[in-house]
Tab-separated table of C-alpha atoms in Angstrom:
chain	number	residue	atom	x	y	z
A	1099	MET	CA	31.864	-7.099	11.136
A	1100	ASN	CA	29.206	-6.349	8.511
A	1101	ILE	CA	25.670	-7.477	9.234
A	1102	VAL	CA	23.769	-8.564	6.146
A	1103	LEU	CA	20.041	-7.927	6.400
A	1104	LYS	CA	17.610	-10.136	4.517
A	1105	MET	CA	16.048	-8.439	1.491
A	1106	GLN	CA	12.466	-9.057	0.353
A	1107	ARG	CA	10.413	-7.703	-2.515
A	1108	VAL	CA	7.500	-5.384	-1.773
A	1109	PHE	CA	4.858	-4.236	-4.272
A	1110	VAL	CA	3.522	-0.722	-3.600
A	1111	TYR	CA	0.493	0.647	-5.439
A	1112	GLY	CA	-0.423	3.913	-3.709
A	1113	THR	CA	1.135	6.721	-1.726
A	1114	LEU	CA	4.553	5.021	-1.487
A	1115	LYS	CA	5.206	5.150	-5.236
A	1116	LYS	CA	7.636	7.641	-6.759
A	1117	GLY	CA	6.097	11.118	-6.896
A	1118	GLN	CA	3.413	10.249	-4.336
A	1119	PRO	CA	2.974	11.713	-0.817
A	1120	ASN	CA	4.694	8.952	1.205
A	1121	HIS	CA	7.529	8.174	-1.224
A	1122	HIS	CA	9.941	10.037	1.069
A	1123	LEU	CA	9.963	6.892	3.236
A	1124	ILE	CA	11.120	4.790	0.286
A	1125	SER	CA	13.622	7.392	-0.955
A	1126	GLY	CA	15.057	7.622	2.559
A	1127	GLY	CA	15.493	3.851	2.512
A	1128	ILE	CA	17.215	4.045	-0.869
A	1129	GLU	CA	19.630	6.676	0.461
A	1130	SER	CA	20.415	4.609	3.570
A	1131	GLY	CA	20.818	1.351	1.626
A	1132	ASP	CA	17.775	-0.217	3.308
A	1133	CYS	CA	15.925	-0.535	0.015
A	1134	ARG	CA	16.454	-0.426	-3.722
A	1135	VAL	CA	14.277	0.148	-6.763
A	1136	GLU	CA	13.504	-2.970	-8.778
A	1137	GLY	CA	10.998	-1.675	-11.353
A	1138	VAL	CA	7.320	-1.755	-12.295
A	1139	GLY	CA	4.988	-4.686	-11.669
A	1140	VAL	CA	1.315	-5.511	-11.993
A	1141	THR	CA	-0.914	-7.789	-9.951
A	1142	GLU	CA	-1.418	-11.166	-11.597
A	1143	ALA	CA	-5.014	-11.312	-10.362
A	1144	LYS	CA	-7.434	-8.436	-10.715
A	1145	TYR	CA	-7.919	-6.510	-7.455
A	1146	PRO	CA	-10.251	-3.675	-6.464
A	1147	LEU	CA	-8.148	-0.549	-6.009
A	1148	ILE	CA	-10.422	2.140	-4.626
A	1149	VAL	CA	-9.810	5.668	-3.364
A	1150	THR	CA	-12.236	6.677	-0.654
A	1151	THR	CA	-12.954	8.597	2.567
A	1152	ARG	CA	-12.597	12.344	2.896
A	1153	TYR	CA	-8.841	11.695	3.149
A	1154	ASN	CA	-8.614	10.186	-0.375
A	1155	VAL	CA	-6.891	7.036	0.829
A	1156	PRO	CA	-6.072	4.334	-1.731
A	1157	PHE	CA	-7.108	0.859	-0.600
A	1158	LEU	CA	-6.268	-2.402	-2.324
A	1159	LEU	CA	-9.056	-4.698	-1.175
A	1160	ASP	CA	-8.340	-8.353	-0.559
A	1161	ALA	CA	-10.904	-9.517	-3.106
A	1162	PRO	CA	-8.963	-10.971	-6.038
A	1163	ASN	CA	-10.953	-11.167	-9.259
A	1164	ALA	CA	-13.921	-9.261	-7.836
A	1165	ARG	CA	-16.354	-7.894	-10.405
A	1166	ASN	CA	-14.952	-4.740	-12.090
A	1167	ALA	CA	-11.541	-5.263	-10.454
A	1168	MET	CA	-8.423	-4.591	-12.520
A	1169	ASN	CA	-4.820	-5.670	-12.732
A	1170	VAL	CA	-3.173	-3.018	-10.580
A	1171	GLU	CA	0.094	-1.391	-11.577
A	1172	GLY	CA	2.672	-0.518	-8.954
A	1173	GLU	CA	6.340	-0.405	-8.129
A	1174	VAL	CA	8.588	-3.154	-6.838
A	1175	TYR	CA	11.240	-2.493	-4.216
A	1176	ASN	CA	13.706	-4.804	-2.527
A	1177	VAL	CA	13.723	-3.914	1.186
A	1178	ASN	CA	15.500	-5.154	4.278
A	1179	ASP	CA	13.874	-5.895	7.645
A	1180	LYS	CA	14.513	-2.345	8.897
A	1181	MET	CA	12.679	-0.856	5.910
A	1182	MET	CA	9.874	-3.426	6.226
A	1183	GLU	CA	9.318	-2.234	9.810
A	1184	ILE	CA	9.018	1.364	8.571
A	1185	LEU	CA	6.451	0.292	5.953
A	1186	ASP	CA	4.569	-1.849	8.489
A	1187	ASP	CA	4.364	1.177	10.776
A	1188	LEU	CA	3.007	3.432	8.025
A	1189	GLU	CA	0.402	0.852	7.000
A	1190	ALA	CA	-0.383	-0.079	10.639
A	1191	HIS	CA	0.171	-3.747	9.868
A	1192	PRO	CA	-1.499	-5.966	11.042
A	1193	THR	CA	-4.275	-3.945	12.695
A	1194	PHE	CA	-5.229	-1.760	9.717
A	1195	TYR	CA	-3.720	-3.133	6.510
A	1196	THR	CA	-2.418	-6.677	6.387
A	1197	ARG	CA	0.878	-7.422	4.682
A	1198	SER	CA	0.342	-10.474	2.482
A	1199	GLN	CA	2.230	-12.172	-0.308
A	1200	ILE	CA	0.446	-12.022	-3.655
A	1201	PRO	CA	1.569	-12.932	-7.191
A	1202	ILE	CA	2.975	-9.965	-9.120
A	1203	ILE	CA	3.963	-10.019	-12.776
A	1204	PHE	CA	7.470	-8.598	-12.773
A	1205	GLN	CA	10.025	-8.809	-15.561
A	1206	ASP	CA	7.701	-11.103	-17.543
A	1207	LYS	CA	7.233	-13.713	-14.804
A	1208	SER	CA	5.004	-14.229	-11.787
A	1209	GLU	CA	6.564	-13.847	-8.352
A	1210	LYS	CA	4.986	-13.653	-4.893
A	1211	MET	CA	5.742	-10.339	-3.204
A	1212	TRP	CA	4.618	-8.525	-0.096
A	1213	CYS	CA	1.713	-6.139	-0.546
A	1214	TYR	CA	-0.525	-4.232	1.892
A	1215	LEU	CA	-4.176	-5.278	1.546
A	1216	MET	CA	-7.374	-4.245	3.297
A	1217	LYS	CA	-8.684	-7.608	4.513
A	1218	ASN	CA	-11.937	-6.587	6.204
A	1219	PHE	CA	-14.249	-4.252	4.351
A	1220	ARG	CA	-17.929	-3.639	3.785
A	1221	GLN	CA	-19.162	-5.401	0.658
A	1222	ASP	CA	-20.812	-2.225	-0.625
A	1223	VAL	CA	-17.401	-0.605	-1.212
A	1224	LEU	CA	-17.019	-3.033	-4.107
A	1225	GLN	CA	-19.514	-0.769	-5.903
A	1226	LEU	CA	-17.105	2.200	-5.812
A	1227	PRO	CA	-15.051	3.106	-8.893
A	1228	MET	CA	-11.981	0.898	-9.277
A	1229	TYR	CA	-8.655	1.850	-10.775
A	1230	SER	CA	-5.659	0.170	-12.383
A	1231	LYS	CA	-3.240	2.659	-10.813
A	1232	TYR	CA	-3.174	5.400	-8.206
A	1233	ASP	CA	-1.923	8.978	-8.454
A	1234	PHE	CA	-2.865	11.611	-5.875
A	1235	LYS	CA	-2.858	14.249	-8.636
A	1236	THR	CA	-5.877	12.613	-10.279
A	1237	HIS	CA	-7.537	11.026	-7.228
A	1238	GLY	CA	-7.662	14.055	-4.953
A	1239	THR	CA	-5.412	15.348	-2.227
A	1240	TYR	CA	-4.297	12.601	0.125
A	1241	VAL	CA	-4.283	13.586	3.796
A	1242	GLY	CA	-1.061	12.259	5.301
A	1243	ARG	CA	0.125	11.987	8.877
A	1244	ALA	CA	1.640	15.481	8.871
A	1245	ASP	CA	-1.805	16.952	8.171
A	1246	ARG	CA	-3.629	14.980	10.854
A	1247	PRO	CA	-4.127	16.145	14.422
A	1248	PRO	CA	-1.148	15.277	16.654
A	1249	GLY	CA	-1.295	12.735	19.445
A	1250	LYS	CA	-2.012	9.048	19.826
A	1251	GLU	CA	-5.713	9.500	20.624
A	1252	GLU	CA	-6.277	11.595	17.521
A	1253	ALA	CA	-4.368	9.095	15.376
A	1254	MET	CA	-6.522	6.261	16.718
A	1255	ALA	CA	-9.677	8.273	15.975
A	1256	TYR	CA	-8.432	8.891	12.410
A	1257	ARG	CA	-7.861	5.181	11.812
A	1258	ALA	CA	-11.238	4.337	13.320
A	1259	GLU	CA	-12.924	6.821	10.992
A	1260	ILE	CA	-11.313	5.237	7.948
A	1261	LYS	CA	-12.165	1.718	9.106
A	1262	GLU	CA	-15.805	2.753	9.589
A	1263	ASN	CA	-15.921	3.983	6.017
A	1264	VAL	CA	-14.272	0.951	4.460
A	1265	SER	CA	-14.542	-2.002	6.780
């Protein structure tokens, strides 16, 4: 008996995109059949995409149409529940990023898709430079999980440090 898993569209704008440091998670999902490439999309509303902290983390702030915000370009993937759990784990949803549905312009029409947003942030981060797309080659070396100290306590300290700098 074949089990059919529900597929949902996800918009990724940062380290999960092709050629970026966490894309191996997506490519692994493509190989296993848990996800497939749909194409390129752009946020319908303008969002602040910032890259900050000493770890050069891209954050899409939940502040649609904020001053100096831009329509953010990203990639659209169709993922099943198993792949969504992997993405939720990476993004520490719902305690760090929050997965929300936002309108994305895709194939010349608007469609609500899942996206990971930073909901709580200090207002002064809206003064940082904002971008229409992310690439670690131009925004500085991203520090991923493999380069962080091992252990749960260290991982919690890392997340706390980032939250202090953004939220």
